[in-house]
mmCIF file of C-alpha atoms and ligand atoms in Angstrom:
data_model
loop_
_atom_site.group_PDB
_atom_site.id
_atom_site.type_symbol
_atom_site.label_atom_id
_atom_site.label_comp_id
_atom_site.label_asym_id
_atom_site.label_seq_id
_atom_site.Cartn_x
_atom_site.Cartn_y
_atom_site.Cartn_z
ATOM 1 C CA UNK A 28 2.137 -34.888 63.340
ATOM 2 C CA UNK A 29 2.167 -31.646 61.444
ATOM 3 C CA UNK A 30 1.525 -32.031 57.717
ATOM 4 C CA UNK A 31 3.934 -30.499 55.427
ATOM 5 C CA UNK A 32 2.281 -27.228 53.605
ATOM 6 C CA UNK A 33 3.221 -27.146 49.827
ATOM 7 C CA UNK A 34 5.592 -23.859 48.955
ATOM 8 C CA UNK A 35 3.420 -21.308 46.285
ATOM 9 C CA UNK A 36 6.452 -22.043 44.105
ATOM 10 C CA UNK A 37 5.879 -25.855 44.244
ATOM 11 C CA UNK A 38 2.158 -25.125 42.749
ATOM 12 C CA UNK A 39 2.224 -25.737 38.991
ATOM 13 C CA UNK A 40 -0.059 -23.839 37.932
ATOM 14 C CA UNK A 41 2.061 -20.793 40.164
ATOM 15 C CA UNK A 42 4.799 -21.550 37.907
ATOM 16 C CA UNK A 43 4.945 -18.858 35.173
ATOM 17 C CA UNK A 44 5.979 -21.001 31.485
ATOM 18 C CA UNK A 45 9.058 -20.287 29.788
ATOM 19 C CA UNK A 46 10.652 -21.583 26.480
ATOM 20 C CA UNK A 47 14.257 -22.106 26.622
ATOM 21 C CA UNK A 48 16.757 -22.104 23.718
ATOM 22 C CA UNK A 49 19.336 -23.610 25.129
ATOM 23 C CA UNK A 50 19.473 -27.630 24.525
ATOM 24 C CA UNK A 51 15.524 -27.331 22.612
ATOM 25 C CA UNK A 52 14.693 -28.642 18.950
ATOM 26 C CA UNK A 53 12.617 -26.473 16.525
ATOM 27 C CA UNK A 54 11.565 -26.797 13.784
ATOM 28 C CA UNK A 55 11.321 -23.683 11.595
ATOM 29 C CA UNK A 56 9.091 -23.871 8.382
ATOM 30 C CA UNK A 57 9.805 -20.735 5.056
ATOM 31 C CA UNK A 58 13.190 -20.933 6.829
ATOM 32 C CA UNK A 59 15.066 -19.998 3.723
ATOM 33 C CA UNK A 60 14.396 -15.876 3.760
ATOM 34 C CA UNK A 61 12.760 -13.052 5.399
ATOM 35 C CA UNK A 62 11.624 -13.800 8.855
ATOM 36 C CA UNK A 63 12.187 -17.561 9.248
ATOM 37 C CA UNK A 64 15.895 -17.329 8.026
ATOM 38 C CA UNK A 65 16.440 -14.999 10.956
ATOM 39 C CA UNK A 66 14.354 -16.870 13.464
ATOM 40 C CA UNK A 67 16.236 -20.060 12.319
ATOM 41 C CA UNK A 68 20.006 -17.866 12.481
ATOM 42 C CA UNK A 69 18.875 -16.286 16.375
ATOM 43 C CA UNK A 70 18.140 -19.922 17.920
ATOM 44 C CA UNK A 71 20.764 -21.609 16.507
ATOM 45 C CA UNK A 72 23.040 -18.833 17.794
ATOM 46 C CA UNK A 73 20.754 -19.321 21.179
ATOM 47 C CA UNK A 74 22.228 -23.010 21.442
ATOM 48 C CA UNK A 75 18.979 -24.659 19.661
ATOM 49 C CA UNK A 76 19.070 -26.671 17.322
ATOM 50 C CA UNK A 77 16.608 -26.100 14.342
ATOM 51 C CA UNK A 78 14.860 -28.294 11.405
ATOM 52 C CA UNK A 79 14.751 -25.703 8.900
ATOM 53 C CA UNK A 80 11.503 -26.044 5.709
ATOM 54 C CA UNK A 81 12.140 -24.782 2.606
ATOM 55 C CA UNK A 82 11.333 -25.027 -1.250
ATOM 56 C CA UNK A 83 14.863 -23.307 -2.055
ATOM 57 C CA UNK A 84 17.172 -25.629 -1.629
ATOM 58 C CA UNK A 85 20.518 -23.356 -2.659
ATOM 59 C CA UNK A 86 19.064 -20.477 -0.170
ATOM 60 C CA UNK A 87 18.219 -23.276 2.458
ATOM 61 C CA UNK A 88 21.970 -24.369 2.334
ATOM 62 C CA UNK A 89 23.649 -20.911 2.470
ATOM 63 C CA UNK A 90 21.673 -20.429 6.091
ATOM 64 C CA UNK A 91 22.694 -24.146 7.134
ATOM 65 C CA UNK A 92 26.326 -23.217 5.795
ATOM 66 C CA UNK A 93 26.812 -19.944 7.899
ATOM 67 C CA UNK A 94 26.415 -22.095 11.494
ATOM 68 C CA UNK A 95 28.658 -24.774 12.770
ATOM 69 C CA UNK A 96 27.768 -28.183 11.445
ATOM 70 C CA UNK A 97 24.781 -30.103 13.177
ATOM 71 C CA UNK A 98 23.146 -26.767 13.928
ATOM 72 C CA UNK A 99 21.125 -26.504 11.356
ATOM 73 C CA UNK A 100 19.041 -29.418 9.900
ATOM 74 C CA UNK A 101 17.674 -28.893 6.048
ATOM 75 C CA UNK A 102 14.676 -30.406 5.104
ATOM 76 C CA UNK A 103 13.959 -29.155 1.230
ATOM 77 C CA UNK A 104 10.351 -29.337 -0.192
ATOM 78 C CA UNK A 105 7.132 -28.206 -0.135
ATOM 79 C CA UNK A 106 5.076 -27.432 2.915
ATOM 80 C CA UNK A 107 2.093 -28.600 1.605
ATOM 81 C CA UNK A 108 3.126 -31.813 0.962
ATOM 82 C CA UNK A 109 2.964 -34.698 3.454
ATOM 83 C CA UNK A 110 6.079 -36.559 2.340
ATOM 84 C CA UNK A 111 7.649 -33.485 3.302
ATOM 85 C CA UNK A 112 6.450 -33.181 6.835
ATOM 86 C CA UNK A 113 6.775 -36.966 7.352
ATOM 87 C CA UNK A 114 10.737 -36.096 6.742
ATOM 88 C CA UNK A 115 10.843 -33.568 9.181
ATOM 89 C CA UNK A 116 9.233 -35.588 11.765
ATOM 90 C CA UNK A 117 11.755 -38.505 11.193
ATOM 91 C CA UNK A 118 14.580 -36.035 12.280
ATOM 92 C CA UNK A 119 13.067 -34.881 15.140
ATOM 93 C CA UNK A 120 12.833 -38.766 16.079
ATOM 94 C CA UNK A 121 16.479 -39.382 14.838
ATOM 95 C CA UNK A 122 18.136 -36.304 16.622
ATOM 96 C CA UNK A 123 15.976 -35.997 19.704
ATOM 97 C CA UNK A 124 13.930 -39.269 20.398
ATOM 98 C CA UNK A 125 11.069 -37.571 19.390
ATOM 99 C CA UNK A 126 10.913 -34.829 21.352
ATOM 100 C CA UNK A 127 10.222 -31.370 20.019
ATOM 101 C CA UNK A 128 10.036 -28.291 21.684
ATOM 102 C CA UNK A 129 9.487 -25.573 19.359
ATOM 103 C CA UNK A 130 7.297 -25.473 16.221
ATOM 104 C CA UNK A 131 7.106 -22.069 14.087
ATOM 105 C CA UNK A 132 4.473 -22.381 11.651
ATOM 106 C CA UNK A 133 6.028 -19.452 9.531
ATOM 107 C CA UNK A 134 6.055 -20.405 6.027
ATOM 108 C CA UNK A 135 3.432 -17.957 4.085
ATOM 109 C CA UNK A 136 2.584 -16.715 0.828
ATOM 110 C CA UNK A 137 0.175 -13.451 -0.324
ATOM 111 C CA UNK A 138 -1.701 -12.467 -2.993
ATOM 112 C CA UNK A 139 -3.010 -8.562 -4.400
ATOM 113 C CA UNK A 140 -5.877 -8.090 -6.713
ATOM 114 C CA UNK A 141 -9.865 -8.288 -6.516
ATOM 115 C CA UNK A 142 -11.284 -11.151 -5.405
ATOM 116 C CA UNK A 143 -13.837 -10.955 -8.654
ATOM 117 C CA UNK A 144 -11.261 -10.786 -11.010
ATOM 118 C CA UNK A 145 -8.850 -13.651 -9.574
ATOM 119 C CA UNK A 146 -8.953 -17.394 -10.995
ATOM 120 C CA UNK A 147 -10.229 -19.278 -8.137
ATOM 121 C CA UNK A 148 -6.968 -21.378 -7.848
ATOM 122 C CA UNK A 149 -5.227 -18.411 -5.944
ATOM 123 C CA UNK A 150 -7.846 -18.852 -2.903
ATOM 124 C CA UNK A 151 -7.087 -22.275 -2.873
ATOM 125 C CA UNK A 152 -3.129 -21.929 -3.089
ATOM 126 C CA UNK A 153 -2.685 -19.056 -0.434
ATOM 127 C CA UNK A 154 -5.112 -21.487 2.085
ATOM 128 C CA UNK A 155 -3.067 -24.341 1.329
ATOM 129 C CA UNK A 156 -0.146 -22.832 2.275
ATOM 130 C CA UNK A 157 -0.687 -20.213 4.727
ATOM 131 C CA UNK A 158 -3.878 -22.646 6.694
ATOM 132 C CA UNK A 159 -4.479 -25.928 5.692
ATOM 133 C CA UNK A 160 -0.110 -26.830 5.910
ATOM 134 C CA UNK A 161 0.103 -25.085 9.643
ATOM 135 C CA UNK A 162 -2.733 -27.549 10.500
ATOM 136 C CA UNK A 163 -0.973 -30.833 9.130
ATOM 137 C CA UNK A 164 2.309 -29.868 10.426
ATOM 138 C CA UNK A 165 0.719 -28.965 14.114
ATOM 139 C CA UNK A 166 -0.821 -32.162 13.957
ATOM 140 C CA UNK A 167 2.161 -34.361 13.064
ATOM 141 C CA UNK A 168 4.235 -32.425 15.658
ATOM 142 C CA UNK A 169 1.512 -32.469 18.595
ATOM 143 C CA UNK A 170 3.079 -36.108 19.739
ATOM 144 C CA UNK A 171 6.224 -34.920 19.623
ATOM 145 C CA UNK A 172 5.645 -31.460 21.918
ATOM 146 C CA UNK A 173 3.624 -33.905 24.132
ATOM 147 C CA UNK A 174 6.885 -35.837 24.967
ATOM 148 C CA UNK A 175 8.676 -32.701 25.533
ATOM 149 C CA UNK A 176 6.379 -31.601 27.861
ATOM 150 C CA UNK A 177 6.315 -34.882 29.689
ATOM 151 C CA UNK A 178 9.803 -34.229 29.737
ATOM 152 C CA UNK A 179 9.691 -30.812 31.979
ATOM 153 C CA UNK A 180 10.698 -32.383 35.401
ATOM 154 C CA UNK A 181 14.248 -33.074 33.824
ATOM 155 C CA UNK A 182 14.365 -29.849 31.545
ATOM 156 C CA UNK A 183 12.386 -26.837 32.668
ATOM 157 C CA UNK A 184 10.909 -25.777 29.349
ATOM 158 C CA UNK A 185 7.512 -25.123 28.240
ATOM 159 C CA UNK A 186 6.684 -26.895 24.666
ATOM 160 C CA UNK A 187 5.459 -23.988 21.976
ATOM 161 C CA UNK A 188 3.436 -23.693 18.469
ATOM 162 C CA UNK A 189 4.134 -20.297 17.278
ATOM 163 C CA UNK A 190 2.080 -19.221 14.063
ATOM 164 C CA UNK A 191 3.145 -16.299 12.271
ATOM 165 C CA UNK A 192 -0.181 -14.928 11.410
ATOM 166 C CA UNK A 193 -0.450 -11.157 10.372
ATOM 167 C CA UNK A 194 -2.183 -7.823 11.163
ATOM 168 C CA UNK A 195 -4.436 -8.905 8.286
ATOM 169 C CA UNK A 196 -5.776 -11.754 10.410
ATOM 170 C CA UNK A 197 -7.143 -9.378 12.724
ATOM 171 C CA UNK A 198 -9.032 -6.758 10.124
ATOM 172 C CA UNK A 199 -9.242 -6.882 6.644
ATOM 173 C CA UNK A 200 -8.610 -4.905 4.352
ATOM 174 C CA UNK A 201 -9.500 -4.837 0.467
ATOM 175 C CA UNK A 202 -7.279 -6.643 -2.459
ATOM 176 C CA UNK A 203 -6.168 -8.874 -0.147
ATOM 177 C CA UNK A 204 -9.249 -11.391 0.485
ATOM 178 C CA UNK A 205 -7.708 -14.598 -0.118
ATOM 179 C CA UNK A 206 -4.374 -13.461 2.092
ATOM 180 C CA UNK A 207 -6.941 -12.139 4.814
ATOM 181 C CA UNK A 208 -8.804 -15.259 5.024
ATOM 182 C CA UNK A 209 -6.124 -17.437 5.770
ATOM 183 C CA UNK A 210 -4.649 -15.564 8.163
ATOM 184 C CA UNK A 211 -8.000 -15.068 9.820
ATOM 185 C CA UNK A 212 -9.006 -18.875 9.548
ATOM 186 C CA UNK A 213 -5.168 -19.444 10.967
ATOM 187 C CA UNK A 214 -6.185 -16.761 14.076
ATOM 188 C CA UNK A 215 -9.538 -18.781 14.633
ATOM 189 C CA UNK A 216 -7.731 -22.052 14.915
ATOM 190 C CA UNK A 217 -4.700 -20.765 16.805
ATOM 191 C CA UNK A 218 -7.164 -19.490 19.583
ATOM 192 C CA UNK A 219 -9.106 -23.196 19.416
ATOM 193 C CA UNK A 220 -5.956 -25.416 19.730
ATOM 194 C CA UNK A 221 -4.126 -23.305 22.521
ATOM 195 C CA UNK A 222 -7.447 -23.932 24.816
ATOM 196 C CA UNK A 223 -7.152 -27.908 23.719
ATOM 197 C CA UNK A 224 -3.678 -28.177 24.520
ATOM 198 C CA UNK A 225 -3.208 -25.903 27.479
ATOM 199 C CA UNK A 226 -3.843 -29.086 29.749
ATOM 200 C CA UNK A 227 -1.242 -30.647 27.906
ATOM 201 C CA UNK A 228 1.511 -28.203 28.685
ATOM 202 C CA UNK A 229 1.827 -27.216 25.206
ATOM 203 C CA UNK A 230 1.802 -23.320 25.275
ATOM 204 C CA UNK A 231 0.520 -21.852 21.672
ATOM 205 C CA UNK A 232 1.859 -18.478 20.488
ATOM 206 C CA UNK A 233 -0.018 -16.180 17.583
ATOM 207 C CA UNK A 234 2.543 -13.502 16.431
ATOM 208 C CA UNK A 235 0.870 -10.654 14.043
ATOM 209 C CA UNK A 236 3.177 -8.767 12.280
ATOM 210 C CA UNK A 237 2.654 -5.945 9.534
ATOM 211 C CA UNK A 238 4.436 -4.867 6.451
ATOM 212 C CA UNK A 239 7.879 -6.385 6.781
ATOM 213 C CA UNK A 240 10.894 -6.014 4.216
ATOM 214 C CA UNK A 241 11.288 -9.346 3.272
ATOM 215 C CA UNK A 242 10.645 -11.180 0.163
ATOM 216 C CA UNK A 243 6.959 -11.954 0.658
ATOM 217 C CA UNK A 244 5.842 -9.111 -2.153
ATOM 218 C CA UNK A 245 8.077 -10.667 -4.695
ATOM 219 C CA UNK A 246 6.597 -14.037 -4.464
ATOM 220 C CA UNK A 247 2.795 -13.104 -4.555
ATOM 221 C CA UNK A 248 1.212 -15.666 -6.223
ATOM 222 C CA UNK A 249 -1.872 -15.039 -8.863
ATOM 223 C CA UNK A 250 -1.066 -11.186 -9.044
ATOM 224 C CA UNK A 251 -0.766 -9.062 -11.858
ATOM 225 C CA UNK A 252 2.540 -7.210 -12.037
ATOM 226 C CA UNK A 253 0.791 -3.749 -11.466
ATOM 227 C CA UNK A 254 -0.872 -4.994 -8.017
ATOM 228 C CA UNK A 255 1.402 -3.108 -5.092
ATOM 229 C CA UNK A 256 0.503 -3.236 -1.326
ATOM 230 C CA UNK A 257 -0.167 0.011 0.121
ATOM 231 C CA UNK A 258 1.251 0.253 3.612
ATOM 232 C CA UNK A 259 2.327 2.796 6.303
ATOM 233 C CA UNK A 260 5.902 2.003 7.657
ATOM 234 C CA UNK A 261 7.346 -1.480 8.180
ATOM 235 C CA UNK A 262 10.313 -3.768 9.993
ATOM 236 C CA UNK A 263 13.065 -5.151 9.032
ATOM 237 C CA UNK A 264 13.011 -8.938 9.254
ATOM 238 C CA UNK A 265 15.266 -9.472 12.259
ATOM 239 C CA UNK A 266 13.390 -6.864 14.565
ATOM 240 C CA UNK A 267 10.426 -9.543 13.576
ATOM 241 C CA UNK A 268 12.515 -12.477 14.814
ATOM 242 C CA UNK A 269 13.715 -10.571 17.599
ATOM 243 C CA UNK A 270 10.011 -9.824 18.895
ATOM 244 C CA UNK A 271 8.901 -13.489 17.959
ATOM 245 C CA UNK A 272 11.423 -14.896 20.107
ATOM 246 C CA UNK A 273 10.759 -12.802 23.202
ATOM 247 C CA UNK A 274 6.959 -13.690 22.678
ATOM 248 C CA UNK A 275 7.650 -17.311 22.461
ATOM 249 C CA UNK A 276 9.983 -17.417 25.452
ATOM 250 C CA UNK A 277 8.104 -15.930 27.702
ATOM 251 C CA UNK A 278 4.911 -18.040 26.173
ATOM 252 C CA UNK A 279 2.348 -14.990 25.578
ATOM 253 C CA UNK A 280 -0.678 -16.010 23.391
ATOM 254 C CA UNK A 281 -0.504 -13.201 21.281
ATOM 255 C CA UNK A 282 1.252 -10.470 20.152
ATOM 256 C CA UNK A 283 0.748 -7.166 17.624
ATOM 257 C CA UNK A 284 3.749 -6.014 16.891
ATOM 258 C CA UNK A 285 3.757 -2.577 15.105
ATOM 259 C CA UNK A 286 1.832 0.634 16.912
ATOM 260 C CA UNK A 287 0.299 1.107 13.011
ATOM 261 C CA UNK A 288 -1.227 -2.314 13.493
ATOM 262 C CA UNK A 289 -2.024 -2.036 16.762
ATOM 263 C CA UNK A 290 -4.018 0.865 15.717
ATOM 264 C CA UNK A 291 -5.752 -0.208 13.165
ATOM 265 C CA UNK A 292 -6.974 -3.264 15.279
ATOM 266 C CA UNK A 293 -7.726 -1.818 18.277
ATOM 267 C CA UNK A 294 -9.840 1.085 15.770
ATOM 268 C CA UNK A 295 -11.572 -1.829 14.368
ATOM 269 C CA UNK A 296 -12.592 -2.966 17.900
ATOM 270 C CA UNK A 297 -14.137 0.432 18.942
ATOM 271 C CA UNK A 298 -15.640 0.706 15.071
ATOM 272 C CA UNK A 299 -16.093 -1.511 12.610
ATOM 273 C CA UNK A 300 -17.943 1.019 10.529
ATOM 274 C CA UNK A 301 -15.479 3.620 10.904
ATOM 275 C CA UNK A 302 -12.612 1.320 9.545
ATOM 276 C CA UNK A 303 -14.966 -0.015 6.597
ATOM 277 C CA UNK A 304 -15.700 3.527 5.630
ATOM 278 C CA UNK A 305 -12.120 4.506 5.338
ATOM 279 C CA UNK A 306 -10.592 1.172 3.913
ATOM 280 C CA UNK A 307 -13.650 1.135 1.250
ATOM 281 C CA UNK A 308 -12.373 1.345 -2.197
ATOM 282 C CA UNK A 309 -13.684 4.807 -4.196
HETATM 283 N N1 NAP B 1 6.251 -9.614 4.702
HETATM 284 C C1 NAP B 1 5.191 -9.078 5.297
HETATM 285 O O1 NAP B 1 4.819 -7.895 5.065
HETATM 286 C C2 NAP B 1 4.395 -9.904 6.289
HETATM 287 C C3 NAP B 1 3.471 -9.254 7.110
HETATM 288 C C4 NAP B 1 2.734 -10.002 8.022
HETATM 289 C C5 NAP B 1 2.919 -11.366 8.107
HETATM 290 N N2 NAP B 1 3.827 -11.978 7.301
HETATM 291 C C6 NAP B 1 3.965 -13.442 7.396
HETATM 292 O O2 NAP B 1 5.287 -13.765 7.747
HETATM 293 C C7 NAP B 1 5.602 -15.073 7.269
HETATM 294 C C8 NAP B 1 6.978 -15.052 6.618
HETATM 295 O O3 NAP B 1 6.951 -14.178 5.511
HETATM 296 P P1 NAP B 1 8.204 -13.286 5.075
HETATM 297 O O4 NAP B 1 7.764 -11.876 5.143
HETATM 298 O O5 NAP B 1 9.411 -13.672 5.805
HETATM 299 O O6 NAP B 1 8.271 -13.666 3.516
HETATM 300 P P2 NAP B 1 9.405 -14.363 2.628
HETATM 301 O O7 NAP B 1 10.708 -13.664 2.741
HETATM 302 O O8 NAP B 1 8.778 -14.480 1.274
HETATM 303 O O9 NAP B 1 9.566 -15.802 3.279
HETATM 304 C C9 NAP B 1 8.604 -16.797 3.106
HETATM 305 C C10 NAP B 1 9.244 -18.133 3.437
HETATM 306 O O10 NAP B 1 8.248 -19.159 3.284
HETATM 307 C C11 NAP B 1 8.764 -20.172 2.431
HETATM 308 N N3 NAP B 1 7.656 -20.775 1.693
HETATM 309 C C12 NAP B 1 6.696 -20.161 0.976
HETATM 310 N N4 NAP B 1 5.865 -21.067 0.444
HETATM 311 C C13 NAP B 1 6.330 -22.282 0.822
HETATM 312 C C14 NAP B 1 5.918 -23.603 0.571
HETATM 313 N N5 NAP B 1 4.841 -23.881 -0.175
HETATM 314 N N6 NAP B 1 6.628 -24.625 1.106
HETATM 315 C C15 NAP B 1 7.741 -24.366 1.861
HETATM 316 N N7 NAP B 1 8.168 -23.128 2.140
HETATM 317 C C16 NAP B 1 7.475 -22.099 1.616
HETATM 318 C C17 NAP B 1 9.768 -19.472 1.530
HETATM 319 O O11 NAP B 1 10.778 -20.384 1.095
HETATM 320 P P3 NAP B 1 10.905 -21.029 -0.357
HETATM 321 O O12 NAP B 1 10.410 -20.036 -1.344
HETATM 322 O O13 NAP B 1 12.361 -21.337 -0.464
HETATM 323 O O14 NAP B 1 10.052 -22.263 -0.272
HETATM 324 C C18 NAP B 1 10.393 -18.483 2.507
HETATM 325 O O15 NAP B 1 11.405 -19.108 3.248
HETATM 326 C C19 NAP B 1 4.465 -15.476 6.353
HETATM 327 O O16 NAP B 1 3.589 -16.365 7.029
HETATM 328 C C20 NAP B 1 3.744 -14.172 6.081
HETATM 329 O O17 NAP B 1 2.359 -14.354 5.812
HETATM 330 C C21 NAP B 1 4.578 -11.285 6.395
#
């Protein structure tokens, strides 16, 4: 008797991953203003429901507020702090059975000035919060994405961990050293844990934006007043959103998103010199 070939499209590994809005749980972290309020506001009007972080609690509720009840889940506090995480965790058991499938790592925080001159507190603040919080939340959310992704003969939809990193992750530039090396140390990791979970089917996303017109440079933390960011150009946060959501759907591992940052990374790669020479302060 003939044995029955298997169709290219039955393969797995043929199958291209997608994330899907519709029906998913996310869970959204700085979801209170500039990029993650819009992320959070575009899946929820996508048909996903979303676990939004925040310290904020008043700007938290005006984003829950302006989508039909249930949409929008608050979870207030700090995303450094594990009590915090545990709560967010406990709704994605209550609401979904504990399965997630959508974590965006996006809460961040910057800081301008001379690494010489800073108090040594401001490394360890921005790395806290912009590092060492993706990694605890990732962690505490791996189980979760894991059922998910058990869950894909039911509900076609890949599990993803986005992490909004930054240009800045890719080169460095000067008065930013602290902000640089978490974003770098985030890059590192991101590029560690997508090879440890790929098996898994838990597709990992890096998204590297640059100057956006949010709130970040009004929340700088350890920064004299007089400290500005010099930049060339910049999006608005929604265009941000927009681009994170077509990189997590389709499940790329990393995206650049402006042409300026593109350039100065892809420079970098054909120079290193070069970019040091003309970033170097006079
Ligand atoms: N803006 C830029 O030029 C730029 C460029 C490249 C990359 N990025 C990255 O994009 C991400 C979002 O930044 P954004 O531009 O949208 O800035 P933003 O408007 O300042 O938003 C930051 C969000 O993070 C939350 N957050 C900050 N620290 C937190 C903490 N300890 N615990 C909980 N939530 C915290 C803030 O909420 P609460 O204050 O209410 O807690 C806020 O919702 C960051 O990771 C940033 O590094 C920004």
């Amino acid at each position: 008797m003939a044995k029955s070939r298997p169709s290219l499209s039955s393969l797995a590994f043929w199958r291209k991953p997608r994330w899907r809005p519709a029906g998913s749980l996310a869970i959204v972290t700085g979801a209170s203003s500039g990029i993650g309020r819009e992320l959070t506001l575009r899946l929820a009007d996508q048909g996903c429901r979303v676990i939004g972080v925040a310290r904020r609690r008043e700007r938290l509720d005006e984003v829950v507020s302006s989508r039909p009840s249930g949409t929008i889940i608050p979870v207030v506090g700090d995303v450094t702090d594990s009590s915090v995480c545990d709560a967010a965790m406990s709704e994605v058991h209550q609401l979904a059975g504990g399965r997630l499938d959508l974590l965006i790592n996006n809460a961040g925080i910057g800081a301008i000035g001379p690494f010489f001159d800073a108090d040594p507190q401001r490394l360890r603040e921005v790395m806290e919060v912009n590092f060492f919080a993706v990694t605890q939340w990732s962690r505490a959310a791996i189980p979760c994405l894991r059922n998910a992704a058990a869950a894909q003969a039911d509900r076609p939809c890949t599990p993803v961990i986005c992490n909004i990193g930054s240009v800045l992750g890719h080169r460095a530039v000067p008065d930013k050293s602290e902000y640089c090396a978490s974003k770098f140390a985030l890059h590192g990791w991101t590029d560690s844990i997508r090879a440890e979970l790929a098996a898994a089917g838990i597709a990992v996303v890096l998204v590297s934006p640059s100057t956006t017109r949010s709130e970040f440079f009004d929340s700088l933390v350890g920064t004299s007043p007089g400290q500005t960011s010099k930049s060339v150009g910049s999006w608005p946060p929604d265009r941000v959103a927009q681009a994170t959501l077509t990189a997590i759907a389709a499940c790329r591992s990393e995206v650049l998103l402006s042409w300026g940052g593109k350039a100065l990374v892809y420079a970098d790669r054909l120079s290193p010199p070069l970019i040091d020479r003309v970033l170097a302060k006079k």
